[in-house]
CSV table of C-alpha atoms in Angstrom, one decimal:
chain,number,residue,atom,x,y,z
T,1,MET,CA,43.7,87.3,-37.4
T,2,ASP,CA,44.3,90.2,-39.7
T,3,LEU,CA,46.3,92.9,-37.9
T,4,PHE,CA,46.4,95.3,-40.9
T,5,GLY,CA,45.5,98.7,-39.5
T,6,SER,CA,42.9,97.5,-37.0
T,7,ALA,CA,42.6,97.4,-33.2
T,8,PHE,CA,42.9,94.1,-31.5
T,9,CYS,CA,43.1,92.5,-28.0
T,10,TRP,CA,45.3,89.9,-26.5
T,11,ASP,CA,45.4,88.1,-23.2
T,12,LEU,CA,48.7,88.9,-21.5
T,13,ASN,CA,50.4,86.9,-18.7
T,14,VAL,CA,52.2,88.4,-15.8
T,15,THR,CA,54.8,86.1,-14.3
T,16,SER,CA,55.0,85.2,-10.6
T,17,ASN,CA,58.7,86.0,-10.6
T,18,ASN,CA,59.1,88.9,-8.1
T,19,VAL,CA,62.8,89.4,-9.0
T,20,PHE,CA,62.1,90.2,-12.6
T,21,PRO,CA,58.3,90.5,-13.2
T,22,TYR,CA,57.2,91.1,-16.8
T,23,VAL,CA,54.2,90.9,-19.1
T,24,LEU,CA,54.6,88.2,-21.8
T,25,PHE,CA,52.9,89.1,-25.1
T,26,GLU,CA,52.6,86.1,-27.4
T,27,LEU,CA,52.5,87.0,-31.0
T,28,PRO,CA,50.5,85.0,-33.6
T,29,THR,CA,53.7,84.2,-35.3
T,30,GLY,CA,54.8,82.1,-32.3
T,31,SER,CA,57.4,84.5,-31.0
T,32,SER,CA,57.0,86.7,-27.9
T,33,LEU,CA,57.5,90.2,-26.7
T,34,ILE,CA,58.5,91.0,-23.1
T,35,PHE,CA,57.5,94.1,-21.2
T,36,PRO,CA,59.3,94.5,-17.8
T,37,LEU,CA,57.3,95.7,-14.8
T,38,THR,CA,58.4,97.5,-11.7
T,39,LEU,CA,57.8,95.7,-8.4
T,40,GLN,CA,55.2,98.4,-7.6
T,41,GLN,CA,53.4,97.6,-10.8
T,42,ARG,CA,53.7,93.9,-10.1
T,43,ALA,CA,52.2,94.2,-6.6
T,44,GLY,CA,48.8,94.9,-8.2
T,45,PHE,CA,48.6,91.4,-9.8
T,46,THR,CA,48.1,88.0,-8.4
T,47,GLU,CA,50.4,85.1,-9.5
T,48,ASN,CA,50.0,84.3,-13.2
T,49,HIS,CA,47.4,87.0,-13.5
T,50,ARG,CA,45.6,87.3,-16.9
T,51,LEU,CA,44.7,90.6,-18.3
T,52,THR,CA,43.5,91.9,-21.6
T,53,CYS,CA,45.2,94.8,-23.4
T,54,THR,CA,43.9,96.6,-26.4
T,55,PHE,CA,46.4,97.8,-29.0
T,56,LEU,CA,45.2,100.4,-31.4
T,57,SER,CA,48.1,99.8,-33.8
T,58,PHE,CA,50.8,97.2,-34.1
T,59,HIS,CA,53.6,96.9,-36.5
T,60,ARG,CA,55.0,93.4,-37.1
T,61,PRO,CA,58.8,93.7,-37.5
T,62,ILE,CA,60.9,91.2,-39.4
T,63,LEU,CA,62.7,89.1,-36.8
T,64,VAL,CA,66.2,87.7,-37.2
T,65,HIS,CA,67.6,85.4,-34.5
T,66,ASN,CA,71.4,85.8,-35.0
T,67,PRO,CA,73.5,87.9,-32.5
T,68,HIS,CA,76.5,87.6,-34.9
T,69,LEU,CA,74.9,90.0,-37.3
T,70,ASP,CA,75.4,92.9,-34.9
T,71,GLY,CA,79.1,92.6,-35.3
T,72,LEU,CA,79.1,92.8,-39.1
T,73,LYS,CA,80.1,96.2,-40.6
T,74,ASP,CA,78.7,95.1,-44.0
T,75,ASP,CA,76.2,92.3,-44.2
T,76,VAL,CA,76.8,91.1,-47.8
T,77,LEU,CA,73.7,89.5,-49.3
T,78,TYR,CA,75.9,87.6,-51.8
T,79,HIS,CA,73.3,85.8,-53.8
T,80,PHE,CA,71.3,89.0,-54.3
T,81,SER,CA,74.4,91.1,-55.1
T,82,LEU,CA,73.3,93.6,-52.4
T,83,GLY,CA,74.8,94.7,-49.1
T,84,THR,CA,74.2,97.0,-46.1
T,85,GLU,CA,77.3,99.2,-46.9
T,86,THR,CA,76.9,99.2,-50.7
T,87,HIS,CA,73.2,99.8,-50.9
T,88,ASP,CA,70.7,102.0,-49.0
T,89,LEU,CA,68.3,99.1,-48.2
T,90,PRO,CA,65.7,101.2,-46.2
T,91,ALA,CA,65.4,103.6,-49.2
T,92,MET,CA,65.2,100.8,-51.7
T,93,PHE,CA,62.9,98.4,-49.8
T,94,GLY,CA,61.5,100.2,-46.7
T,95,ASP,CA,58.0,100.5,-48.2
T,96,VAL,CA,57.6,96.8,-49.0
T,97,LYS,CA,54.4,95.3,-47.6
T,98,PHE,CA,53.9,92.3,-49.9
T,99,VAL,CA,56.5,89.8,-51.2
T,100,CYS,CA,55.7,87.1,-53.7
T,101,VAL,CA,58.3,84.4,-54.4
T,102,GLY,CA,58.3,81.7,-57.1
T,103,GLY,CA,60.6,79.3,-58.8
T,104,SER,CA,61.6,80.8,-62.1
T,105,PRO,CA,62.9,84.3,-62.9
T,106,TRP,CA,60.6,84.5,-65.9
T,107,ARG,CA,57.5,83.8,-63.7
T,108,MET,CA,58.4,86.5,-61.2
T,109,LYS,CA,59.0,89.1,-63.8
T,110,SER,CA,55.6,88.1,-65.3
T,111,PHE,CA,54.1,88.6,-61.8
T,112,ILE,CA,55.5,92.1,-61.3
T,113,GLU,CA,54.2,93.1,-64.7
T,114,TYR,CA,50.8,91.6,-63.8
T,115,ILE,CA,50.6,93.3,-60.4
T,116,ALA,CA,51.7,96.6,-61.8
T,117,SER,CA,48.7,96.4,-64.2
T,118,VAL,CA,46.3,95.3,-61.4
T,119,LEU,CA,47.4,98.2,-59.2
T,120,GLY,CA,47.4,100.7,-62.0
T,121,MET,CA,51.1,101.3,-61.7
T,122,GLU,CA,52.2,100.0,-65.0
T,123,ASP,CA,54.3,102.1,-67.3
T,124,PRO,CA,54.2,101.0,-71.0
T,125,LYS,CA,57.9,102.0,-71.3
T,126,ALA,CA,59.0,100.4,-68.1
T,127,GLU,CA,61.4,97.5,-68.3
T,128,TYR,CA,61.1,96.5,-64.6
T,129,PRO,CA,64.9,96.0,-64.1
T,130,ASN,CA,66.2,93.0,-62.3
T,131,ILE,CA,67.5,94.4,-58.9
T,132,CYS,CA,69.8,91.3,-58.6
T,133,ALA,CA,71.3,91.8,-62.1
T,134,GLY,CA,74.8,91.5,-60.5
T,135,THR,CA,74.2,87.8,-60.0
T,136,ASP,CA,72.7,84.9,-61.9
T,137,ARG,CA,71.4,83.1,-58.9
T,138,TYR,CA,68.1,84.9,-58.3
T,139,ALA,CA,66.0,87.6,-59.9
T,140,MET,CA,64.2,90.4,-58.0
T,141,TYR,CA,61.7,93.0,-59.2
T,142,LYS,CA,59.8,95.7,-57.4
T,143,ILE,CA,56.8,98.0,-58.0
T,144,GLY,CA,55.4,100.2,-55.2
T,145,PRO,CA,55.0,98.1,-52.0
T,146,VAL,CA,55.3,94.8,-53.9
T,147,LEU,CA,58.5,92.7,-54.2
T,148,SER,CA,58.8,89.8,-56.5
T,149,VAL,CA,61.7,87.3,-56.1
T,150,SER,CA,62.6,84.0,-57.7
T,151,HIS,CA,63.8,81.2,-55.5
T,152,GLY,CA,64.9,78.4,-57.8
T,153,MET,CA,63.9,74.7,-57.4
T,154,GLY,CA,63.9,72.7,-54.2
T,155,ILE,CA,64.5,73.3,-50.5
T,156,PRO,CA,68.2,74.2,-50.6
T,157,SER,CA,67.7,76.9,-53.2
T,158,ILE,CA,64.7,78.6,-51.5
T,159,SER,CA,66.4,78.3,-48.1
T,160,ILE,CA,69.4,80.3,-49.3
T,161,MET,CA,67.1,82.9,-50.9
T,162,LEU,CA,64.9,83.2,-47.8
T,163,HIS,CA,67.9,83.8,-45.4
T,164,GLU,CA,69.0,86.7,-47.5
T,165,LEU,CA,65.4,88.0,-48.2
T,166,ILE,CA,64.6,88.0,-44.4
T,167,LYS,CA,67.8,89.8,-43.6
T,168,LEU,CA,67.1,92.3,-46.5
T,169,LEU,CA,63.6,93.1,-45.1
T,170,HIS,CA,65.1,93.4,-41.6
T,171,HIS,CA,67.9,95.7,-42.6
T,172,ALA,CA,65.3,97.8,-44.6
T,173,ARG,CA,63.3,98.1,-41.4
T,174,CYS,CA,60.1,96.7,-43.1
T,175,THR,CA,57.1,96.0,-41.0
T,176,ASP,CA,53.7,94.3,-41.5
T,177,VAL,CA,55.0,92.2,-44.4
T,178,THR,CA,52.9,89.4,-46.0
T,179,ILE,CA,54.7,86.9,-48.1
T,180,PHE,CA,53.3,84.4,-50.7
T,181,ARG,CA,54.9,81.5,-52.5
T,182,ILE,CA,53.2,81.0,-55.8
T,183,GLY,CA,54.0,78.0,-57.9
T,184,THR,CA,53.0,74.7,-59.6
T,185,SER,CA,52.4,71.3,-58.1
T,186,GLY,CA,51.1,67.8,-58.7
T,187,GLY,CA,47.5,67.3,-57.4
T,188,ILE,CA,46.2,64.2,-55.6
T,189,GLY,CA,42.6,63.6,-56.6
T,190,LEU,CA,42.1,67.1,-57.9
T,191,GLU,CA,41.3,68.3,-61.4
T,192,PRO,CA,44.2,69.9,-63.2
T,193,GLY,CA,44.1,73.7,-62.8
T,194,THR,CA,42.8,73.6,-59.3
T,195,VAL,CA,44.5,76.1,-57.0
T,196,VAL,CA,45.5,74.8,-53.5
T,197,VAL,CA,46.0,77.2,-50.6
T,198,THR,CA,48.2,75.3,-48.1
T,199,LYS,CA,46.8,74.7,-44.7
T,200,GLN,CA,49.9,72.9,-43.4
T,201,SER,CA,53.1,71.7,-45.1
T,202,VAL,CA,53.9,68.1,-44.4
T,203,ASP,CA,56.9,65.9,-45.1
T,204,ALA,CA,57.0,62.7,-47.1
T,205,ASN,CA,55.7,60.8,-44.0
T,206,PHE,CA,52.8,63.2,-43.9
T,207,LEU,CA,54.1,64.9,-40.7
T,208,PRO,CA,53.9,68.7,-40.2
T,209,LYS,CA,57.6,69.4,-39.7
T,210,PHE,CA,60.8,70.5,-41.4
T,211,GLU,CA,64.0,68.8,-40.4
T,212,GLN,CA,67.3,70.8,-40.6
T,213,VAL,CA,70.7,69.3,-39.7
T,214,ILE,CA,72.7,71.9,-37.8
T,215,LEU,CA,76.2,71.0,-36.5
T,216,GLY,CA,75.4,67.4,-37.0
T,217,LYS,CA,72.2,67.5,-35.0
T,218,THR,CA,68.7,67.3,-36.4
T,219,VAL,CA,66.5,70.3,-35.5
T,220,MET,CA,62.8,70.0,-36.1
T,221,ARG,CA,60.8,73.2,-37.0
T,222,ASN,CA,57.1,73.9,-37.2
T,223,THR,CA,55.5,74.2,-40.6
T,224,ASP,CA,52.2,75.9,-39.7
T,225,LEU,CA,51.1,78.7,-42.0
T,226,ASP,CA,48.8,81.7,-41.1
T,227,PRO,CA,45.3,80.2,-41.0
T,228,GLY,CA,43.6,83.7,-41.2
T,229,LEU,CA,45.6,84.5,-44.4
T,230,ALA,CA,44.6,81.2,-45.9
T,231,GLN,CA,40.9,81.9,-45.2
T,232,GLU,CA,41.2,85.4,-46.7
T,233,LEU,CA,42.6,83.9,-49.9
T,234,LEU,CA,39.7,81.4,-50.1
T,235,GLU,CA,37.3,84.4,-49.8
T,236,CYS,CA,39.2,86.2,-52.6
T,237,SER,CA,38.8,83.1,-54.8
T,238,LYS,CA,35.1,83.2,-54.2
T,239,GLU,CA,35.0,86.9,-55.1
T,240,LEU,CA,36.9,86.1,-58.3
T,241,ASN,CA,34.8,83.1,-59.2
T,242,GLN,CA,37.3,82.1,-62.0
T,243,PHE,CA,38.7,78.8,-60.9
T,244,ASP,CA,38.3,76.1,-58.2
T,245,THR,CA,40.4,76.8,-55.0
T,246,GLN,CA,40.9,74.2,-52.2
T,247,LEU,CA,42.4,74.4,-48.8
T,248,GLY,CA,44.5,71.4,-47.9
T,249,ASN,CA,47.8,70.1,-46.8
T,250,THR,CA,50.8,70.2,-49.2
T,251,MET,CA,53.4,67.5,-49.1
T,252,CYS,CA,57.0,68.9,-49.6
T,253,THR,CA,59.5,66.4,-50.9
T,254,MET,CA,63.3,66.4,-51.5
T,255,ASP,CA,63.1,65.6,-55.2
T,256,PHE,CA,60.8,65.5,-58.2
T,257,TYR,CA,60.9,61.8,-59.1
T,258,GLU,CA,61.3,59.0,-56.5
T,259,GLY,CA,60.5,61.3,-53.6
T,260,GLN,CA,57.1,62.0,-55.3
T,261,ALA,CA,56.5,58.3,-56.2
T,262,ARG,CA,56.9,58.9,-59.9
T,263,LEU,CA,57.4,55.9,-62.2
T,264,ASP,CA,59.2,57.8,-65.0
T,265,GLY,CA,62.6,58.7,-63.4
T,266,ALA,CA,66.0,57.3,-64.3
T,267,PHE,CA,65.6,54.9,-61.3
T,268,CYS,CA,62.5,53.3,-59.8
T,269,SER,CA,62.4,50.3,-57.4
T,270,TYR,CA,58.6,50.2,-56.8
T,271,THR,CA,55.4,49.2,-58.7
T,272,GLU,CA,52.4,51.1,-59.9
T,273,GLU,CA,50.5,49.5,-57.0
T,274,ASP,CA,53.1,50.7,-54.5
T,275,LYS,CA,52.7,54.2,-55.9
T,276,GLN,CA,48.9,54.2,-55.8
T,277,GLU,CA,48.9,52.9,-52.2
T,278,TYR,CA,51.4,55.7,-51.1
T,279,LEU,CA,49.4,58.5,-52.8
T,280,HIS,CA,46.1,57.3,-51.4
T,281,ASN,CA,47.6,57.2,-48.0
T,282,ALA,CA,48.8,60.8,-48.5
T,283,GLN,CA,45.2,61.7,-49.6
T,284,LYS,CA,43.8,60.2,-46.5
T,285,ALA,CA,46.2,62.3,-44.5
T,286,GLY,CA,44.7,65.4,-46.0
T,287,VAL,CA,47.4,66.0,-48.7
T,288,CYS,CA,46.0,67.8,-51.7
T,289,ASN,CA,49.2,68.5,-53.7
T,290,ILE,CA,52.9,67.9,-53.8
T,291,GLU,CA,55.8,70.3,-54.4
T,292,MET,CA,59.4,70.9,-53.2
T,293,GLU,CA,59.6,74.1,-51.2
T,294,SER,CA,56.7,74.7,-48.8
T,295,SER,CA,58.1,73.1,-45.6
T,296,VAL,CA,61.2,75.3,-45.3
T,297,PHE,CA,59.2,78.3,-46.6
T,298,ALA,CA,56.6,77.8,-43.8
T,299,ALA,CA,59.3,77.2,-41.1
T,300,MET,CA,61.5,80.2,-41.9
T,301,CYS,CA,58.5,82.6,-42.3
T,302,LYS,CA,57.1,81.6,-39.0
T,303,MET,CA,60.5,82.1,-37.3
T,304,SER,CA,60.8,85.6,-38.8
T,305,GLY,CA,57.3,86.8,-38.0
T,306,LEU,CA,56.2,86.9,-41.6
T,307,ARG,CA,52.5,86.2,-42.4
T,308,ALA,CA,52.8,83.6,-45.1
T,309,ALA,CA,50.8,81.6,-47.5
T,310,VAL,CA,51.5,79.0,-50.2
T,311,VAL,CA,49.4,79.2,-53.3
T,312,CYS,CA,50.0,76.5,-55.9
T,313,VAL,CA,48.1,75.4,-59.0
T,314,THR,CA,48.0,71.7,-59.9
T,315,PHE,CA,49.2,70.7,-63.3
T,316,LEU,CA,47.9,67.1,-63.2
T,317,ASP,CA,46.3,64.5,-61.0
T,318,ARG,CA,49.1,62.2,-59.8
T,319,LEU,CA,46.6,59.4,-59.3
T,320,LYS,CA,46.2,59.3,-63.1
T,321,GLY,CA,49.7,59.7,-64.3
T,322,ASP,CA,53.2,61.2,-63.9
T,323,GLN,CA,54.0,63.1,-67.1
T,324,LEU,CA,52.7,66.5,-68.2
T,325,THR,CA,50.7,66.1,-71.5
T,326,SER,CA,48.7,69.3,-71.5
T,327,SER,CA,49.5,71.9,-74.1
T,328,HIS,CA,51.8,74.8,-73.4
T,329,ASP,CA,48.8,77.2,-73.6
T,330,ILE,CA,46.8,75.3,-71.1
T,331,LEU,CA,49.7,75.0,-68.6
T,332,ASN,CA,50.4,78.7,-69.1
T,333,ASN,CA,46.8,79.5,-68.2
T,334,TYR,CA,47.0,77.3,-65.1
T,335,GLN,CA,50.3,79.0,-64.1
T,336,GLN,CA,48.6,82.4,-64.0
T,337,ARG,CA,45.9,81.4,-61.5
T,338,PRO,CA,48.0,81.7,-58.3
T,339,GLN,CA,49.2,85.2,-59.4
T,340,ILE,CA,45.6,86.2,-60.2
T,341,LEU,CA,44.5,85.1,-56.7
T,342,VAL,CA,47.4,86.8,-54.9
T,343,GLY,CA,47.0,89.9,-57.1
T,344,HIS,CA,43.4,90.2,-56.1
T,345,TYR,CA,44.3,89.9,-52.4
T,346,ILE,CA,47.0,92.6,-52.6
T,347,LYS,CA,44.7,95.0,-54.5
T,348,LYS,CA,41.9,94.4,-52.0
T,349,HIS,CA,44.1,95.1,-49.0
T,350,LEU,CA,45.8,98.2,-50.5
T,351,THR,CA,42.4,99.6,-51.4
T,352,HIS,CA,41.1,98.9,-47.9
T,353,LYS,CA,44.1,100.6,-46.4
T,354,LYS,CA,43.7,103.6,-48.7
T,355,ASP,CA,40.0,103.9,-47.8
T,356,SER,CA,40.5,103.5,-44.0
């Protein structure tokens, strides 16, 4: 459901607890809001009464679930070289409505240059400075309401970045933020250059979960992504009519070689037949492509209340090989497709907001 500037309705539940009656408002992100009721208000409802309320406007805040942050005088976002005492985060980032993250700093600078052109905000003399220039871990660029951030390669790197990005957006008091991961991937049974919008991120056993070890215990987190946002992106692709876009599951692995059943790593203990059987089983499970970041991205965005989508282009069909043999120009063309799709979405929504 798109909450962007429109009225909407939700069924609310009134608990039967007479000591502390309340209305439970379940958000599409999976989190909840609680509205206390007086006993007099409660008397008008039967047990577990259902009612529908209409909200004319709703601002989705960025949620953090850490009581220890309240005790910090200065929350240092170390890997961004930013902090709550050293920088005015609301002034710098308070207007952000769209965040796009991707692996390489070069790709994210390219995206901010592209989106500036799409939105008519480009300045021929602009250098688009790296906001995180004080560190060499990540790069960050901003134009208008759009933030572009690199996340490195693999789950550990993007996880670190997302912790600090979510806190940054929270401290900046941002609301109604939509976030995209754009990137590259290996396809399964798809033509190279196909763009995949992720329906659900699955692990190497094709299960929709992300496992995090915390204090020696394994915690499992949901990897669902916003289905409404995915459908909107598919509609944008139809409007563009420039390249094939598919909706499907994305398998997120812990490495690039053995974890993705490649035969060309330094070590390999399985055969071509083993590889083909595994990839065909993945395909039967609805997996369209393979990459290394989507599971933790989906889990952390869901926990923080961010509308999120993963948009990756396929560089090759893994059923036909492991190594990239396409020319640099062809791969560069493929690499631009996710940013073209996301750029179209952002422009469409900003235009809609301006006209409404």
